[in-house]
mmCIF file with all atom_site columns, C-alpha atoms in Angstrom:
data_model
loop_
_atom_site.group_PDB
_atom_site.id
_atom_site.type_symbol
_atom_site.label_atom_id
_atom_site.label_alt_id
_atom_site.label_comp_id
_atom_site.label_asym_id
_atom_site.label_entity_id
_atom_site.label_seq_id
_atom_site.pdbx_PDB_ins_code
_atom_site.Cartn_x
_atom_site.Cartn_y
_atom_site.Cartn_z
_atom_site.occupancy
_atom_site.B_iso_or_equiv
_atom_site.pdbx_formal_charge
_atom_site.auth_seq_id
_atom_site.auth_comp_id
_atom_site.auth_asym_id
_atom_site.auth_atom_id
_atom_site.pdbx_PDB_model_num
ATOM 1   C CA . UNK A 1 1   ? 11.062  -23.783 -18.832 1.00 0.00 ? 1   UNK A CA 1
ATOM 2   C CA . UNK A 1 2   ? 8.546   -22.303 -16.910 1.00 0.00 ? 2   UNK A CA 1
ATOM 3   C CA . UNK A 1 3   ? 4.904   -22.767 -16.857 1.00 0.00 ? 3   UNK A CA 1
ATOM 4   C CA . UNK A 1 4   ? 2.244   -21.041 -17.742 1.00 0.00 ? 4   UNK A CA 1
ATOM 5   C CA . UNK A 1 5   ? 0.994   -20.721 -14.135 1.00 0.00 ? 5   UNK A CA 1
ATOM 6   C CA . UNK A 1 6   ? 4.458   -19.894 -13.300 1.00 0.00 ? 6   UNK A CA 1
ATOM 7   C CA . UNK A 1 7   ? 4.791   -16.742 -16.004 1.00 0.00 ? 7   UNK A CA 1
ATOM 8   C CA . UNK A 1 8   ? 1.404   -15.111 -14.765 1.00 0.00 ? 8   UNK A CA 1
ATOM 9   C CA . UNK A 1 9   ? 2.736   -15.470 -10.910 1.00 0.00 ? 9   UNK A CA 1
ATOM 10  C CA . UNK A 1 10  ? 5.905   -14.197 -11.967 1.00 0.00 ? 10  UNK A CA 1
ATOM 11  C CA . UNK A 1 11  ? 4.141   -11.454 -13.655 1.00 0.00 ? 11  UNK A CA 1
ATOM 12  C CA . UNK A 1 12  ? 1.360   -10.413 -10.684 1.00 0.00 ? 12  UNK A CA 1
ATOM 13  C CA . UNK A 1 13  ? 4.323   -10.158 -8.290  1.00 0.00 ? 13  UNK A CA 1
ATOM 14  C CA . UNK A 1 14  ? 6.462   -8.066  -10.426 1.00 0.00 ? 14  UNK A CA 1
ATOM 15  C CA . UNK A 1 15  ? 3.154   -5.862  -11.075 1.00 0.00 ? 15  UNK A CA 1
ATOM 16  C CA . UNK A 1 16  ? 2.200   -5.250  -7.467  1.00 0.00 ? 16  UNK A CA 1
ATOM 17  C CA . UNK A 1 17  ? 5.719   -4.861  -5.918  1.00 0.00 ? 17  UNK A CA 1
ATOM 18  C CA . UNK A 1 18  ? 6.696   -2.592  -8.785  1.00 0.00 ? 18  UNK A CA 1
ATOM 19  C CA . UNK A 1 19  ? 3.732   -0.331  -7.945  1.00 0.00 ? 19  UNK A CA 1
ATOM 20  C CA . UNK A 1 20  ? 4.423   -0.356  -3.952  1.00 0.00 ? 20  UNK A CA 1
ATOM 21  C CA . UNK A 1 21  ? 8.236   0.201   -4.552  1.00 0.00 ? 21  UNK A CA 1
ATOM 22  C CA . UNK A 1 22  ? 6.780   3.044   -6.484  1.00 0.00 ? 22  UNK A CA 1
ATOM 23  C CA . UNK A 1 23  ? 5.109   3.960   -3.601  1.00 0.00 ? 23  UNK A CA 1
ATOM 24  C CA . UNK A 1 24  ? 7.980   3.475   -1.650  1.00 0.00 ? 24  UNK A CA 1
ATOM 25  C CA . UNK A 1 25  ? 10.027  6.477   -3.668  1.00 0.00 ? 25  UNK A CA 1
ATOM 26  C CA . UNK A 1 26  ? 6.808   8.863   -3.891  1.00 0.00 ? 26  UNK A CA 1
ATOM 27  C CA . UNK A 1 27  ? 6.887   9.159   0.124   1.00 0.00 ? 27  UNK A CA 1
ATOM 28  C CA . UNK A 1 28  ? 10.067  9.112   0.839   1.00 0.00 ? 28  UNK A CA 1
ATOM 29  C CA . UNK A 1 29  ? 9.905   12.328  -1.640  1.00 0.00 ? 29  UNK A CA 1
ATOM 30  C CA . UNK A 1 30  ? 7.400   14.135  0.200   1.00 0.00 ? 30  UNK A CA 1
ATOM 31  C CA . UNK A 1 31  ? 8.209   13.446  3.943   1.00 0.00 ? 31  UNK A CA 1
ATOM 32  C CA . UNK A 1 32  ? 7.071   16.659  4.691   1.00 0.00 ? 32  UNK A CA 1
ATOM 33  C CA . UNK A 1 33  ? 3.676   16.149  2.863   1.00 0.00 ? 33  UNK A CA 1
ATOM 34  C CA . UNK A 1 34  ? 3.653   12.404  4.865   1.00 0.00 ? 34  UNK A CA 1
ATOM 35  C CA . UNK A 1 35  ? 3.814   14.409  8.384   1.00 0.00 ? 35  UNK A CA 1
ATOM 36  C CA . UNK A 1 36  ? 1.091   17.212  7.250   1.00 0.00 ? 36  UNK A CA 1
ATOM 37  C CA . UNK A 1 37  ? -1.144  14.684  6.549   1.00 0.00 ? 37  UNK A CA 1
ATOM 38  C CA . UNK A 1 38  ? -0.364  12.129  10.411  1.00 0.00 ? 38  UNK A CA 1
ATOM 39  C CA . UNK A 1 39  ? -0.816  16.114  11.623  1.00 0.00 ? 39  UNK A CA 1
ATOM 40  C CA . UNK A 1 40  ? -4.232  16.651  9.702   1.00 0.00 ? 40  UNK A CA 1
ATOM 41  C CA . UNK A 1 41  ? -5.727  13.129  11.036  1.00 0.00 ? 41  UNK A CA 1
ATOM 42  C CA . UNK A 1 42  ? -4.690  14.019  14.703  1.00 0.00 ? 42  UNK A CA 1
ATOM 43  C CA . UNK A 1 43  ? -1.243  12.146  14.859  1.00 0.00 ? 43  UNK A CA 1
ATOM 44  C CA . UNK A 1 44  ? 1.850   14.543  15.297  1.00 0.00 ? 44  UNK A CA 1
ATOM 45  C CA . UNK A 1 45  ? 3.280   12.113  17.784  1.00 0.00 ? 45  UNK A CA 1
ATOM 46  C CA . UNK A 1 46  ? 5.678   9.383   16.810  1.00 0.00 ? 46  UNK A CA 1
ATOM 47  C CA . UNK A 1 47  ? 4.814   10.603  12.559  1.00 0.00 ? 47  UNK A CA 1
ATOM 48  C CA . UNK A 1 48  ? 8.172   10.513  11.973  1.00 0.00 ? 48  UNK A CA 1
ATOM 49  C CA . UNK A 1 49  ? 8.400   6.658   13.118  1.00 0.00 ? 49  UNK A CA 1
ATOM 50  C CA . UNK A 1 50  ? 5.318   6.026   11.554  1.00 0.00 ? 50  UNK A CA 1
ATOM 51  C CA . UNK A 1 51  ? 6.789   6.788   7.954   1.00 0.00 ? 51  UNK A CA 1
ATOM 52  C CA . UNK A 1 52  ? 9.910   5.094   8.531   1.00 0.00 ? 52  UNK A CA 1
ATOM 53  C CA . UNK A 1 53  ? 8.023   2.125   8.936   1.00 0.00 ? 53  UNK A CA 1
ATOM 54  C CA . UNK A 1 54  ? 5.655   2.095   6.695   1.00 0.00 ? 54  UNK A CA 1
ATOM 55  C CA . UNK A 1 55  ? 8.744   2.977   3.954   1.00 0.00 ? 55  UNK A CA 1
ATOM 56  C CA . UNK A 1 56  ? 10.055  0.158   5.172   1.00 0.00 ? 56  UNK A CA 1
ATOM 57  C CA . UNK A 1 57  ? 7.468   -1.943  4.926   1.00 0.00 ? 57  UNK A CA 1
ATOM 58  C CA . UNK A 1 58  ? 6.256   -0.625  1.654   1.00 0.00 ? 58  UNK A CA 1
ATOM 59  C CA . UNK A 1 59  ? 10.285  -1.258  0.312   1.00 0.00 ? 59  UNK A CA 1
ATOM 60  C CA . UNK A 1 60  ? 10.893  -5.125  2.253   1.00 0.00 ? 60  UNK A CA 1
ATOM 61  C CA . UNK A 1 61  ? 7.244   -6.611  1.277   1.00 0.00 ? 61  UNK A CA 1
ATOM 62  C CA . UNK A 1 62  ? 7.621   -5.454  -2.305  1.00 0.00 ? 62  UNK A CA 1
ATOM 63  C CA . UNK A 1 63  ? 11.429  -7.087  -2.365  1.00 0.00 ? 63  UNK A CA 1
ATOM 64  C CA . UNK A 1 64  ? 10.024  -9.968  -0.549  1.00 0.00 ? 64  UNK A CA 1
ATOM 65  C CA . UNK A 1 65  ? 7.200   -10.327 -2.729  1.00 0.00 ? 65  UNK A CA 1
ATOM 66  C CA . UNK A 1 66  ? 9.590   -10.641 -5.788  1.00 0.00 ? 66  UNK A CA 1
ATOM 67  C CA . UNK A 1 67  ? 11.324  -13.672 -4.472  1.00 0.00 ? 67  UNK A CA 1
ATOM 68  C CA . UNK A 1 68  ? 9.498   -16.489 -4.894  1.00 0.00 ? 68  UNK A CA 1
ATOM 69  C CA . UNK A 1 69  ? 9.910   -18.270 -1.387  1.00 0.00 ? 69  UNK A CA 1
ATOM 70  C CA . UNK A 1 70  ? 9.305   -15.381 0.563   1.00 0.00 ? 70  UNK A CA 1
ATOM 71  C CA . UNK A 1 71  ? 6.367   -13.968 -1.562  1.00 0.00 ? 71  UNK A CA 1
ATOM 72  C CA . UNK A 1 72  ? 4.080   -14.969 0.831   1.00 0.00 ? 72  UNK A CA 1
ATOM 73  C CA . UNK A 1 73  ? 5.289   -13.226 3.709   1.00 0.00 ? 73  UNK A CA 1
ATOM 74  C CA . UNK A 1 74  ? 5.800   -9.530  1.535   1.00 0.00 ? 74  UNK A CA 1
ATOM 75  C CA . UNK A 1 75  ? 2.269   -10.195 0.606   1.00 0.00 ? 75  UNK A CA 1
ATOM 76  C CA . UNK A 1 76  ? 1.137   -9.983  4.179   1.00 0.00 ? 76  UNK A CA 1
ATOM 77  C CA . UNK A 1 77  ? 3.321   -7.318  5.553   1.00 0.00 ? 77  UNK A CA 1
ATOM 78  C CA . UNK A 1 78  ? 2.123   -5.437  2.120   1.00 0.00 ? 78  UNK A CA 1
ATOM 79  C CA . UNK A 1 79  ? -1.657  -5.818  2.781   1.00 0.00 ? 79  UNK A CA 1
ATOM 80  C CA . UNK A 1 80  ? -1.053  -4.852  6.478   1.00 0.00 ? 80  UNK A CA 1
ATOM 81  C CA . UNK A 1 81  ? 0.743   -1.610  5.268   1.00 0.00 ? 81  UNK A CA 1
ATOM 82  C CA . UNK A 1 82  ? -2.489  -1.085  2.979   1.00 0.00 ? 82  UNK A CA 1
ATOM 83  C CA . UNK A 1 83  ? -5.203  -1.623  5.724   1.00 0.00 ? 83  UNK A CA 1
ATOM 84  C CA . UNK A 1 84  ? -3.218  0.447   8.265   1.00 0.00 ? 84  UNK A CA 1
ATOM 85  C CA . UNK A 1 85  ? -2.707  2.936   5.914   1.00 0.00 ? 85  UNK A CA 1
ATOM 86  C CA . UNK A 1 86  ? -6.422  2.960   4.655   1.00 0.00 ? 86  UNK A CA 1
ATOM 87  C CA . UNK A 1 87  ? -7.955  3.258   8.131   1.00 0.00 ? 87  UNK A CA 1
ATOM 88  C CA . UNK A 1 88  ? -5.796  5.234   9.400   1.00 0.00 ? 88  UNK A CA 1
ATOM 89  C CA . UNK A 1 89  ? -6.389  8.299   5.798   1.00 0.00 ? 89  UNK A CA 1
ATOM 90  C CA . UNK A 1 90  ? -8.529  7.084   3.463   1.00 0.00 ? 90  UNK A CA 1
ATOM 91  C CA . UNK A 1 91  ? -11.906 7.084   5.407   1.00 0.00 ? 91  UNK A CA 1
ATOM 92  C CA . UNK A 1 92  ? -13.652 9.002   2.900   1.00 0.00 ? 92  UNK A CA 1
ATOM 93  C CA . UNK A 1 93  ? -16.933 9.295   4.488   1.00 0.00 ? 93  UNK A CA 1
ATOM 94  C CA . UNK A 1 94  ? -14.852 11.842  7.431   1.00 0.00 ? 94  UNK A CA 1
ATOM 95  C CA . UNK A 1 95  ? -14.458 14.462  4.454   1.00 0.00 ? 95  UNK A CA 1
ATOM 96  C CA . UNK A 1 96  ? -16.838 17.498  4.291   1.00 0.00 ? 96  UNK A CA 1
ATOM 97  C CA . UNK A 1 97  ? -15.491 18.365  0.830   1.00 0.00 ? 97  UNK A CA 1
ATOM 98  C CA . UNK A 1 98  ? -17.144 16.335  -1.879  1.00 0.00 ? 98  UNK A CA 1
ATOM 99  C CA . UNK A 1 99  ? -14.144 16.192  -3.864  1.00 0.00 ? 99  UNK A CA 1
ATOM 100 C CA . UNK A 1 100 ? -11.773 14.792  -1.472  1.00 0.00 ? 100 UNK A CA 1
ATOM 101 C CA . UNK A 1 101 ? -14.703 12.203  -0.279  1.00 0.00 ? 101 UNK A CA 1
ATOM 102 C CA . UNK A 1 102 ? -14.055 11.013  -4.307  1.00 0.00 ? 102 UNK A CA 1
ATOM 103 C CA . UNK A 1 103 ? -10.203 11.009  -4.070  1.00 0.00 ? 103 UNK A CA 1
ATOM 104 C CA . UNK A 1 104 ? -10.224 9.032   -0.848  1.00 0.00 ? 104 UNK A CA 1
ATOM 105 C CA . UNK A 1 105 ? -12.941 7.049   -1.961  1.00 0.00 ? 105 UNK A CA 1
ATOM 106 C CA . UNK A 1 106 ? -10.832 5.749   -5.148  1.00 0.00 ? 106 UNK A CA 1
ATOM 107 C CA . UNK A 1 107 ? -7.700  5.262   -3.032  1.00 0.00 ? 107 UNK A CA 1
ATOM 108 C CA . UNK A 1 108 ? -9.280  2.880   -0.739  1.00 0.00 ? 108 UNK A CA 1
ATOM 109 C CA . UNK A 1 109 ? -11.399 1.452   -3.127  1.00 0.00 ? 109 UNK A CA 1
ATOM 110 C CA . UNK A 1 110 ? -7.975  0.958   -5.592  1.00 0.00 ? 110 UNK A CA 1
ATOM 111 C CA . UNK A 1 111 ? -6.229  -0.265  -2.220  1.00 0.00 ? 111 UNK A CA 1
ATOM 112 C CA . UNK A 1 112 ? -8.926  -3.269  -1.634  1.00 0.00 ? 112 UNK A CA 1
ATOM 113 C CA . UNK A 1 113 ? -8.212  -4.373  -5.486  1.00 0.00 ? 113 UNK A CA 1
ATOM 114 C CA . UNK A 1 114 ? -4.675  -4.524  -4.691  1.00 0.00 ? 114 UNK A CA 1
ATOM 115 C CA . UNK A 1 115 ? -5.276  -6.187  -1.877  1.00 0.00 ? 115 UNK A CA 1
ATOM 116 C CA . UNK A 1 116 ? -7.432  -8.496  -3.482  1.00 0.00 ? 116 UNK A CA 1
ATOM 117 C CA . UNK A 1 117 ? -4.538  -9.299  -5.963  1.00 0.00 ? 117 UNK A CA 1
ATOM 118 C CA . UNK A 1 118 ? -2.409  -9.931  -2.701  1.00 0.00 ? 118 UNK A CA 1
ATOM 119 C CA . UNK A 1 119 ? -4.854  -12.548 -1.220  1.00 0.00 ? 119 UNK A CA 1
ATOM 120 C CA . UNK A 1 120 ? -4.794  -14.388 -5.116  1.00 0.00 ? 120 UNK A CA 1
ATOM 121 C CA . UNK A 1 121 ? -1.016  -14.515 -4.496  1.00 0.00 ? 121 UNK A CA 1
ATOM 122 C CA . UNK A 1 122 ? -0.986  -16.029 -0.816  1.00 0.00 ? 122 UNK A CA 1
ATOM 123 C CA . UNK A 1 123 ? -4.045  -18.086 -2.164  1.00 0.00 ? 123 UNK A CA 1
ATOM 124 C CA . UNK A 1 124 ? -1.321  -19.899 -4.737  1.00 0.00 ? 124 UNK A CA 1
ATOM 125 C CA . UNK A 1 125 ? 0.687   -20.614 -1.941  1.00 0.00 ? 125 UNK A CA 1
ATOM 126 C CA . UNK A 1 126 ? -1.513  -22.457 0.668   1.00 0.00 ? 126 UNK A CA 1
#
């Protein structure tokens, strides 16, 4: 039977990888949106590999993450994605439109929660 402890674990994990698996199918839907946007920040180069990866990334850390003795590991390579994507889009303050400023500014601001629940996770583990 498993333990309280256990339960809640169980039930962060399957929360956050859910969510990033999510993610996962969402950009893999709108490729073409994915390279407008490495186009809009200045990176047409290499966009292509760029979103392979980070689908990958976004898909393996959320699987890892799931299973319990590799949880640790999809928790880094999922708050790696997140910073790497959040410096590299979500730098709200480089918007002249007030309104996107306020969408970036929950994304990233959303994105350091989640990566807040991340750090709880790996936290468990040490």
């Amino acid at each position: 039977m498993m333990h309280l402890a256990e339960i809640i674990d169980w039930i962060s994990r399957l929360a956050i990888a859910a969510y990033f698996l999510w993610a996962t199918v969402f950009n893999a839907q709108s490729w073409n949106f994915q390279l407008s946007e490495f186009k809009r920040v200045g990176i047409e180069r290499g966009a292509s590999l760029l979103i392979a990866l980070g689908l990958a990334m976004l898909a393996g850390g959320s699987v890892l993450l799931l299973i319990p003795s590799t949880a640790l590991i999809g928790a880094w390579v999922l708050i790696v994605f997140v910073l790497s994507a959040d410096a590299i889009f979500h730098r709200y303050w480089t918007y002249s439109d007030p309104q996107e400023q306020v969408i970036h500014k929950i994304f990233l601001f959303e994105h350091v929660a989640l990566v807040g629940g991340l750090l709880a996770i790996i936290s468990a583990r040490l």
